[in-house]
Tab-separated table of C-alpha atoms in Angstrom:
chain	number	residue	atom	x	y	z
A	1	MET	CA	-0.338	0.112	0.017
A	2	LYS	CA	0.626	3.512	-1.135
A	3	HIS	CA	0.279	6.325	1.866
A	4	ILE	CA	0.093	9.994	0.219
A	5	ILE	CA	-1.330	12.639	3.413
A	6	ILE	CA	-2.706	16.503	2.197
A	7	LEU	CA	-1.483	19.345	4.603
A	8	GLY	CA	-3.602	21.839	4.562
A	9	ASP	CA	-1.543	23.979	6.900
A	10	GLY	CA	-2.921	25.894	9.854
A	11	MET	CA	-6.812	25.080	8.017
A	12	ALA	CA	-7.712	24.388	10.924
A	13	ASP	CA	-9.876	27.376	13.747
A	14	HIS	CA	-11.665	28.342	16.184
A	15	ALA	CA	-15.674	28.847	15.711
A	16	VAL	CA	-16.979	32.623	14.781
A	17	GLU	CA	-20.465	34.083	15.261
A	18	ARG	CA	-20.357	35.583	11.978
A	19	LEU	CA	-20.727	31.659	10.803
A	20	GLY	CA	-23.464	31.172	12.964
A	21	SER	CA	-20.430	29.676	15.527
A	22	LYS	CA	-18.861	27.797	13.367
A	23	THR	CA	-15.641	26.530	12.408
A	24	LEU	CA	-14.095	27.380	8.959
A	25	LEU	CA	-13.824	23.496	8.632
A	26	GLN	CA	-18.465	23.342	9.402
A	27	TYR	CA	-19.183	26.633	6.993
A	28	ALA	CA	-17.708	25.569	4.034
A	29	ASN	CA	-18.603	23.368	1.591
A	30	THR	CA	-15.915	20.185	1.128
A	31	PRO	CA	-17.687	17.376	-0.277
A	32	TYR	CA	-14.847	15.289	-1.052
A	33	MET	CA	-12.718	15.528	3.065
A	34	ASP	CA	-17.083	14.797	4.259
A	35	LEU	CA	-16.384	11.986	1.831
A	36	LEU	CA	-12.965	10.034	2.457
A	37	ALA	CA	-13.808	11.199	6.402
A	38	LYS	CA	-17.590	8.750	5.574
A	39	GLN	CA	-15.921	6.053	4.317
A	40	GLY	CA	-12.594	6.036	6.036
A	41	LYS	CA	-11.825	7.067	10.133
A	42	THR	CA	-11.242	10.222	12.135
A	43	GLY	CA	-9.278	11.486	15.766
A	44	ARG	CA	-7.622	14.541	16.602
A	45	LEU	CA	-4.429	14.430	17.026
A	46	MET	CA	-1.838	17.221	18.942
A	47	THR	CA	1.038	18.311	17.334
A	48	VAL	CA	3.215	20.142	19.153
A	49	PRO	CA	4.942	18.381	22.004
A	50	ASP	CA	5.558	20.535	25.467
A	51	GLY	CA	7.765	22.979	25.498
A	52	PHE	CA	7.649	23.804	21.950
A	53	LEU	CA	5.757	25.811	20.095
A	54	PRO	CA	3.335	25.841	17.660
A	55	GLY	CA	4.794	25.874	14.889
A	56	SER	CA	4.604	24.819	11.495
A	57	GLU	CA	8.331	23.852	11.703
A	58	VAL	CA	7.624	21.574	15.137
A	59	ALA	CA	3.957	20.356	14.151
A	60	ASN	CA	4.871	18.581	11.051
A	61	THR	CA	8.506	17.731	11.987
A	62	ALA	CA	6.106	16.213	15.043
A	63	ILE	CA	3.430	14.547	12.160
A	64	LEU	CA	6.671	13.277	9.995
A	65	GLY	CA	6.778	10.772	13.198
A	66	TYR	CA	9.949	12.548	14.766
A	67	ASP	CA	10.712	13.385	18.526
A	68	LEU	CA	11.468	16.812	18.599
A	69	ASN	CA	13.252	16.439	21.800
A	70	LYS	CA	15.407	15.322	19.814
A	71	VAL	CA	15.857	16.545	16.074
A	72	TYR	CA	14.106	20.192	16.853
A	73	GLU	CA	17.106	23.284	15.878
A	74	GLY	CA	14.792	25.808	14.790
A	75	ARG	CA	13.649	26.695	11.318
A	76	GLY	CA	16.936	28.334	10.365
A	77	PRO	CA	18.934	24.641	9.698
A	78	LEU	CA	15.663	23.058	7.988
A	79	GLU	CA	15.312	26.839	5.612
A	80	ALA	CA	18.883	26.725	4.951
A	81	ALA	CA	18.738	22.812	3.698
A	82	SER	CA	15.442	23.176	1.368
A	83	ILE	CA	17.399	26.175	-0.190
A	84	GLY	CA	20.210	23.859	-0.889
A	85	TYR	CA	23.192	25.937	1.663
A	86	ASP	CA	25.117	23.164	3.104
A	87	MET	CA	25.436	23.905	6.899
A	88	ALA	CA	29.106	23.947	8.500
A	89	SER	CA	29.211	23.068	12.062
A	90	GLU	CA	29.953	26.749	12.984
A	91	ASP	CA	27.173	28.547	11.856
A	92	MET	CA	23.814	29.175	13.184
A	93	ALA	CA	21.292	29.148	11.242
A	94	MET	CA	17.959	31.350	10.880
A	95	ARG	CA	14.606	32.449	8.967
A	96	CYS	CA	14.984	35.486	8.158
A	97	ASN	CA	11.324	36.664	7.485
A	98	LEU	CA	10.954	40.961	5.501
A	99	ILE	CA	7.932	42.715	7.434
A	100	THR	CA	6.089	45.384	7.357
A	101	LEU	CA	7.012	47.809	9.865
A	102	ASP	CA	4.567	50.837	10.483
A	103	ASP	CA	4.018	53.547	14.128
A	104	GLY	CA	6.342	51.836	15.713
A	105	LYS	CA	4.700	47.836	14.635
A	106	ILE	CA	4.568	44.767	13.542
A	107	ILE	CA	2.095	45.495	10.504
A	108	THR	CA	2.842	42.204	9.075
A	109	HIS	CA	4.993	39.082	8.775
A	110	ASN	CA	5.483	39.220	4.859
A	111	GLY	CA	6.264	42.350	3.532
A	112	GLY	CA	2.728	43.309	1.928
A	113	ASN	CA	3.175	39.439	0.186
A	114	LEU	CA	6.869	39.904	-1.251
A	115	SER	CA	6.982	38.276	-4.387
A	116	THR	CA	10.657	35.892	-4.862
A	117	GLU	CA	13.076	37.690	-7.219
A	118	ASN	CA	11.717	40.642	-5.558
A	119	ALA	CA	13.311	39.613	-1.885
A	120	ASP	CA	15.940	38.912	-3.811
A	121	ILE	CA	16.939	42.346	-4.611
A	122	LEU	CA	16.692	43.079	-1.084
A	123	ILE	CA	18.184	40.239	0.406
A	124	ASN	CA	21.105	40.558	-1.894
A	125	TYR	CA	21.114	44.821	-0.491
A	126	LEU	CA	20.617	43.508	2.441
A	127	ASN	CA	24.064	41.179	2.235
A	128	ASP	CA	26.189	44.287	0.674
A	129	LYS	CA	25.761	46.547	3.000
A	130	LEU	CA	25.252	43.925	6.176
A	131	GLY	CA	26.813	41.137	5.327
A	132	ASN	CA	30.636	40.054	6.330
A	133	GLU	CA	32.580	37.064	6.807
A	134	GLN	CA	30.681	36.618	9.896
A	135	VAL	CA	26.999	37.288	8.678
A	136	ARG	CA	25.421	35.919	5.236
A	137	PHE	CA	22.165	36.782	3.895
A	138	ILE	CA	19.852	34.320	1.544
A	139	THR	CA	17.648	34.367	-0.212
A	140	GLY	CA	14.497	31.623	0.135
A	141	ILE	CA	10.752	32.417	-0.768
A	142	GLN	CA	8.707	35.932	-1.211
A	143	TYR	CA	8.845	36.893	2.719
A	144	ARG	CA	10.572	33.693	4.307
A	145	HIS	CA	14.615	34.304	4.163
A	146	LEU	CA	17.834	32.613	5.873
A	147	LEU	CA	20.472	34.760	7.467
A	148	VAL	CA	23.536	32.926	8.622
A	149	ILE	CA	26.331	33.620	11.418
A	150	LYS	CA	29.138	31.704	12.076
A	151	ASN	CA	30.039	30.238	16.056
A	152	ALA	CA	27.081	32.188	17.255
A	153	SER	CA	24.874	30.832	20.165
A	154	LYS	CA	20.926	29.235	19.663
A	155	HIS	CA	20.064	30.131	22.537
A	156	ILE	CA	18.330	33.334	22.139
A	157	VAL	CA	14.508	34.055	22.604
A	158	CYS	CA	12.875	35.446	19.735
A	159	ALA	CA	9.671	36.396	18.463
A	160	PRO	CA	8.070	34.995	15.112
A	161	PRO	CA	6.623	38.098	13.473
A	162	HIS	CA	3.800	36.060	12.682
A	163	ASP	CA	2.629	35.960	16.705
A	164	HIS	CA	2.747	40.014	16.576
A	165	PRO	CA	0.745	41.918	14.655
A	166	ASN	CA	0.328	45.148	15.602
A	167	GLU	CA	2.707	45.111	18.175
A	168	GLU	CA	5.610	47.089	18.863
A	169	TRP	CA	8.126	46.072	17.941
A	170	HIS	CA	10.967	46.975	19.879
A	171	PRO	CA	9.649	45.319	22.880
A	172	LEU	CA	10.632	42.094	20.938
A	173	LEU	CA	13.920	42.730	20.738
A	174	VAL	CA	16.392	39.246	20.697
A	175	LYS	CA	17.252	38.462	23.949
A	176	PRO	CA	19.517	36.054	25.422
A	177	GLU	CA	17.971	32.966	26.717
A	178	GLU	CA	18.595	32.226	31.062
A	179	GLY	CA	20.822	29.411	31.488
A	180	ASP	CA	24.930	28.539	31.926
A	181	TRP	CA	25.843	26.877	28.535
A	182	SER	CA	29.833	27.141	28.950
A	183	ASN	CA	30.104	23.326	29.512
A	184	ASP	CA	27.789	22.319	26.183
A	185	PRO	CA	30.370	21.330	23.737
A	186	ALA	CA	28.041	22.846	21.228
A	187	GLU	CA	28.712	26.246	22.892
A	188	LYS	CA	32.757	25.827	22.315
A	189	GLY	CA	34.568	28.386	20.211
A	190	ARG	CA	31.593	30.141	20.100
A	191	MET	CA	29.673	33.517	20.921
A	192	THR	CA	27.933	34.063	24.429
A	193	PRO	CA	24.004	34.497	23.930
A	194	LYS	CA	24.356	38.073	25.148
A	195	GLU	CA	26.969	38.641	22.339
A	196	THR	CA	24.430	36.939	20.180
A	197	ALA	CA	20.845	39.267	20.899
A	198	ASP	CA	23.384	41.991	21.012
A	199	LEU	CA	24.841	41.425	16.884
A	200	ILE	CA	21.283	40.297	15.437
A	201	ASN	CA	19.262	43.367	16.564
A	202	ASP	CA	21.701	45.413	15.667
A	203	LEU	CA	21.673	43.955	12.457
A	204	ILE	CA	17.802	44.986	12.949
A	205	ILE	CA	18.072	48.219	13.396
A	206	LYS	CA	20.705	49.347	10.413
A	207	SER	CA	18.747	46.699	8.340
A	208	GLN	CA	15.352	49.465	9.312
A	209	LYS	CA	17.236	52.321	7.938
A	210	LEU	CA	19.063	50.485	4.458
A	211	LEU	CA	15.436	48.981	4.226
A	212	ALA	CA	14.289	52.916	4.031
A	213	GLU	CA	15.987	53.684	1.380
A	214	HIS	CA	15.822	51.870	-1.158
A	215	PRO	CA	14.825	52.405	-4.448
A	216	PHE	CA	11.557	49.432	-4.549
A	217	ASN	CA	10.626	50.540	-0.737
A	218	LYS	CA	10.482	53.949	-1.610
A	219	ALA	CA	7.910	52.663	-4.750
A	220	LYS	CA	5.942	50.940	-2.478
A	221	THR	CA	4.789	53.716	0.425
A	222	ALA	CA	4.853	56.015	-3.125
A	223	CYS	CA	1.735	53.997	-4.311
A	224	GLY	CA	0.016	53.454	-1.453
A	225	GLU	CA	1.523	49.690	-0.385
A	226	ARG	CA	3.045	48.170	2.356
A	227	PRO	CA	7.040	48.454	1.943
A	228	ALA	CA	9.348	44.851	3.244
A	229	ASN	CA	10.814	48.198	5.900
A	230	SER	CA	12.591	45.490	7.973
A	231	ILE	CA	14.409	42.701	8.808
A	232	TRP	CA	13.408	39.842	11.881
A	233	PRO	CA	15.655	37.046	12.219
A	234	TRP	CA	14.023	34.297	14.650
A	235	SER	CA	14.124	30.893	14.955
A	236	GLY	CA	17.329	29.459	15.190
A	237	GLY	CA	19.263	27.062	15.580
A	238	TYR	CA	22.691	24.272	14.249
A	239	ARG	CA	22.018	21.673	11.806
A	240	PRO	CA	20.465	19.073	12.839
A	241	SER	CA	20.819	15.300	13.032
A	242	MET	CA	17.417	12.991	11.689
A	243	GLU	CA	17.065	9.839	10.869
A	244	THR	CA	15.479	9.251	7.994
A	245	LEU	CA	11.686	8.677	6.498
A	246	MET	CA	13.189	4.694	4.970
A	247	GLN	CA	15.088	4.391	9.037
A	248	LEU	CA	12.013	5.243	11.120
A	249	TYR	CA	9.824	3.683	8.989
A	250	PRO	CA	10.989	0.043	6.907
A	251	LYS	CA	7.270	0.551	5.245
A	252	VAL	CA	8.638	3.742	2.879
A	253	LYS	CA	11.284	2.687	0.622
A	254	SER	CA	11.250	5.899	-1.759
A	255	GLY	CA	8.954	9.308	-1.114
A	256	SER	CA	8.765	13.092	-2.160
A	257	VAL	CA	8.171	16.119	-0.997
A	258	ILE	CA	5.727	18.580	-2.561
A	259	SER	CA	5.028	22.167	-0.957
A	260	ALA	CA	6.132	26.100	-1.365
A	261	VAL	CA	8.203	26.327	2.198
A	262	ASP	CA	11.313	26.783	2.412
A	263	LEU	CA	11.409	24.949	5.839
A	264	ILE	CA	9.220	22.469	4.673
A	265	ARG	CA	11.545	21.435	2.070
A	266	GLY	CA	13.940	21.347	4.448
A	267	ILE	CA	11.983	18.238	6.856
A	268	GLY	CA	11.347	15.972	3.430
A	269	ARG	CA	15.834	16.069	2.580
A	270	TYR	CA	16.829	15.698	6.726
A	271	ALA	CA	13.886	12.719	6.141
A	272	GLY	CA	15.333	11.497	2.492
A	273	LEU	CA	12.534	12.345	0.610
A	274	GLU	CA	12.984	14.971	-2.971
A	275	VAL	CA	11.854	18.052	-3.170
A	276	ILE	CA	10.072	17.830	-5.871
A	277	ILE	CA	8.681	22.258	-7.780
A	278	VAL	CA	6.150	22.121	-8.695
A	279	PRO	CA	5.901	25.922	-11.235
A	280	GLY	CA	3.404	28.131	-9.933
A	281	ALA	CA	3.616	26.648	-5.910
A	282	THR	CA	3.534	30.960	-4.478
A	283	GLY	CA	2.396	29.171	-0.236
A	284	LEU	CA	-0.021	31.467	-1.290
A	285	ALA	CA	-3.530	31.671	-2.099
A	286	ASP	CA	-2.570	32.047	-4.761
A	287	THR	CA	-0.645	28.055	-5.576
A	288	ASN	CA	-0.937	26.036	-8.825
A	289	TYR	CA	-3.560	23.433	-7.221
A	290	GLU	CA	-3.151	22.003	-9.834
A	291	GLY	CA	0.696	21.754	-10.703
A	292	LYS	CA	0.992	20.300	-6.986
A	293	THR	CA	-1.606	17.520	-7.105
A	294	GLN	CA	-1.183	16.108	-11.271
A	295	ALA	CA	2.669	16.108	-9.704
A	296	ALA	CA	1.834	15.031	-6.537
A	297	LEU	CA	-0.452	12.168	-8.643
A	298	GLU	CA	2.575	11.338	-11.006
A	299	GLU	CA	5.066	10.870	-7.233
A	300	LEU	CA	2.571	8.218	-6.492
A	301	LYS	CA	3.074	6.227	-8.567
A	302	LYS	CA	6.454	6.184	-8.757
A	303	LYS	CA	7.154	6.098	-5.010
A	304	ASP	CA	5.641	4.305	-1.716
A	305	PHE	CA	5.533	7.990	-0.080
A	306	VAL	CA	3.997	11.951	-0.327
A	307	PHE	CA	3.549	14.706	1.396
A	308	LEU	CA	1.981	17.616	0.556
A	309	HIS	CA	1.358	20.579	2.093
A	310	VAL	CA	-0.758	23.732	1.015
A	311	GLU	CA	-0.100	26.929	3.055
A	312	ALA	CA	-2.545	28.716	1.575
A	313	SER	CA	-4.739	28.573	5.253
A	314	ASP	CA	-1.976	29.451	6.617
A	315	GLU	CA	-1.525	32.743	5.603
A	316	ALA	CA	-4.811	33.812	4.927
A	317	GLY	CA	-6.046	32.965	9.027
A	318	HIS	CA	-2.246	35.274	9.371
A	319	ASP	CA	-4.017	37.876	7.029
A	320	GLY	CA	-7.319	37.396	9.953
A	321	ASP	CA	-9.061	36.963	6.398
A	322	LEU	CA	-11.962	35.300	6.994
A	323	GLU	CA	-13.575	34.922	3.210
A	324	LEU	CA	-10.147	33.862	1.411
A	325	LYS	CA	-9.716	31.582	4.576
A	326	ILE	CA	-13.391	29.890	3.409
A	327	LYS	CA	-11.567	29.883	0.053
A	328	THR	CA	-8.074	27.822	0.535
A	329	ILE	CA	-10.110	25.553	2.560
A	330	GLU	CA	-13.284	24.960	-0.861
A	331	ASN	CA	-10.092	25.298	-2.823
A	332	LEU	CA	-7.708	21.975	-1.163
A	333	ASP	CA	-11.207	20.356	-1.382
A	334	ARG	CA	-12.192	20.783	-4.946
A	335	ARG	CA	-9.044	21.132	-6.565
A	336	VAL	CA	-6.077	18.704	-4.522
A	337	VAL	CA	-8.749	16.550	-2.504
A	338	LYS	CA	-11.765	15.410	-4.465
A	339	PRO	CA	-9.080	14.771	-8.155
A	340	ILE	CA	-6.469	12.586	-5.743
A	341	TYR	CA	-9.273	10.236	-4.460
A	342	GLU	CA	-10.286	9.774	-7.474
A	343	GLU	CA	-7.503	8.840	-9.623
A	344	VAL	CA	-6.275	6.801	-6.880
A	345	SER	CA	-9.632	4.759	-6.821
A	346	LYS	CA	-9.181	3.301	-9.863
A	347	TRP	CA	-5.647	1.771	-8.672
A	348	GLU	CA	-4.515	-1.657	-8.195
A	349	GLU	CA	-2.575	-0.949	-5.857
A	350	PRO	CA	-4.020	0.670	-2.822
A	351	VAL	CA	-2.968	4.029	-1.815
A	352	CYS	CA	-3.606	4.901	1.974
A	353	ILE	CA	-4.751	8.764	2.494
A	354	ALA	CA	-4.732	11.094	5.388
A	355	VAL	CA	-5.994	14.606	5.521
A	356	LEU	CA	-5.203	17.529	8.099
A	357	PRO	CA	-3.337	20.499	8.845
A	358	ASP	CA	-0.720	20.762	11.081
A	359	HIS	CA	-2.032	23.963	13.057
A	360	PRO	CA	-4.893	26.102	13.648
A	361	THR	CA	-4.185	29.529	12.233
A	362	PRO	CA	-7.645	31.579	13.707
A	363	VAL	CA	-8.443	34.402	11.610
A	364	GLU	CA	-10.000	35.870	14.142
A	365	ILE	CA	-6.695	35.781	16.354
A	366	ARG	CA	-3.964	36.123	13.615
A	367	THR	CA	-1.709	33.295	15.188
A	368	HIS	CA	-0.659	29.600	15.398
A	369	VAL	CA	-2.099	27.805	18.161
A	370	LYS	CA	-1.168	24.908	20.435
A	371	GLU	CA	-4.740	23.049	20.554
A	372	PRO	CA	-5.751	19.548	18.695
A	373	VAL	CA	-6.454	19.421	15.120
A	374	PRO	CA	-9.007	17.021	12.781
A	375	PHE	CA	-7.524	14.161	11.000
A	376	LEU	CA	-8.861	11.648	8.637
A	377	ILE	CA	-7.429	8.315	7.295
A	378	TRP	CA	-9.327	7.073	4.240
A	379	TYR	CA	-7.848	3.739	2.247
A	380	PRO	CA	-9.642	1.005	-0.256
A	381	GLY	CA	-11.741	-1.458	2.998
A	382	ILE	CA	-11.584	0.395	5.703
A	383	VAL	CA	-13.879	-0.163	7.959
A	384	ALA	CA	-15.779	3.110	8.831
A	385	ASP	CA	-16.082	5.376	12.645
A	386	GLU	CA	-19.412	7.092	12.480
A	387	VAL	CA	-17.858	10.715	11.655
A	388	LYS	CA	-20.433	11.942	9.010
A	389	GLN	CA	-18.158	15.151	8.066
A	390	TYR	CA	-15.037	15.950	8.167
A	391	ASP	CA	-13.893	19.159	10.810
A	392	GLU	CA	-12.897	20.119	14.313
A	393	VAL	CA	-16.139	19.212	16.176
A	394	SER	CA	-17.355	15.679	14.686
A	395	CYS	CA	-13.469	13.797	14.821
A	396	VAL	CA	-14.099	14.377	18.495
A	397	SER	CA	-16.326	12.061	18.211
A	398	GLY	CA	-13.472	9.417	14.969
A	399	SER	CA	-12.658	5.937	16.639
A	400	TYR	CA	-8.885	7.030	16.613
A	401	GLY	CA	-9.652	9.259	19.863
A	402	MET	CA	-6.504	11.715	20.508
A	403	LEU	CA	-3.374	10.676	19.000
A	404	HIS	CA	-0.172	12.501	20.165
A	405	LEU	CA	2.615	13.649	18.073
A	406	GLN	CA	4.306	10.334	16.548
A	407	GLU	CA	1.554	8.380	17.325
A	408	PHE	CA	0.026	9.999	14.542
A	409	MET	CA	2.540	8.191	11.720
A	410	GLN	CA	2.612	5.164	13.428
A	411	THR	CA	-0.366	4.706	13.639
A	412	PHE	CA	-1.010	5.907	9.395
A	413	MET	CA	1.641	3.666	8.153
A	414	LYS	CA	0.078	0.375	10.000
A	415	TYR	CA	-2.230	0.224	6.617
């Protein structure tokens, strides 16, 4: 049996009064997710372990069956792997957002929904002005980029910008983590956490002056559009050590990951999956759903396992756009789940399908929350439970009950 996980990033939500106190999954028209729930089995999954923030890098790594306490090193190293930057042992890599500030506050974590082409201009400009033998800026995708600092410490406290919309940015600057790591072999030869925090904060302040002077941002401001007027580094770490999925789950002989997001591609690379790049896959609501769906089917014909990640719902949640998030959920159902279900149902070799989000991103909060997510598992001949719809409320009654972390992948790979 082959396996495919269809993951709608941030798709889960809270009940919204404007929707008659329904969640977005309850309100949206999702006949194919509902069909799979009716024909399959459902449950809920806690994707974030104690002591971790509900980031996508944490939740997706747990969904794939990894123990975060053993492998977690932050988003930076994962995105480095995706970009193709081979981290040295002395590197500390951080996700580096291009964000929008106004009136002393974080307005948006995405710099006005930058294109990768425009972001590349700004990142190269910053690297020319601020980069040196110790500091390097590397272009990623859209607003998501990489900052690599040699011999920096990962023991710092950073504020993910998507968790702090409309909050003052200055109190959110990087701080040293409390503790003593002087006897930790991994810290030998590295800067202290305070030295690291001071360096990063200095880069943030300097970036604001430089970006304000750039012609691209001047033109954006003149047109009344949001400029990308600050960097915001966060979630740093060293090169991680991870077993591949093939080592963890012998049934998986080969696999692929399909995503527009660097950190998901990075997780996939460390997990031993082939990264499939789909033209027009943006990570936003305008992503190439059909292209990603077709790529998933083609990979599933050749391989045992496919992880298909769609970011659009998460971005709509961060923007607080209720109508758009509903649309992204319906697009996932109609343009991804439907064609995959209809196609694999014809195949001689059975395919096991799972559908789930990694975490909720409620539109009225605009940030990730650490709460269980609904999931479904379907394959030809599975004995269905009593759940008839796929949503946060219905799946409470699912026969899988409440799973935690690696239990999902262990359950999924039993079939």
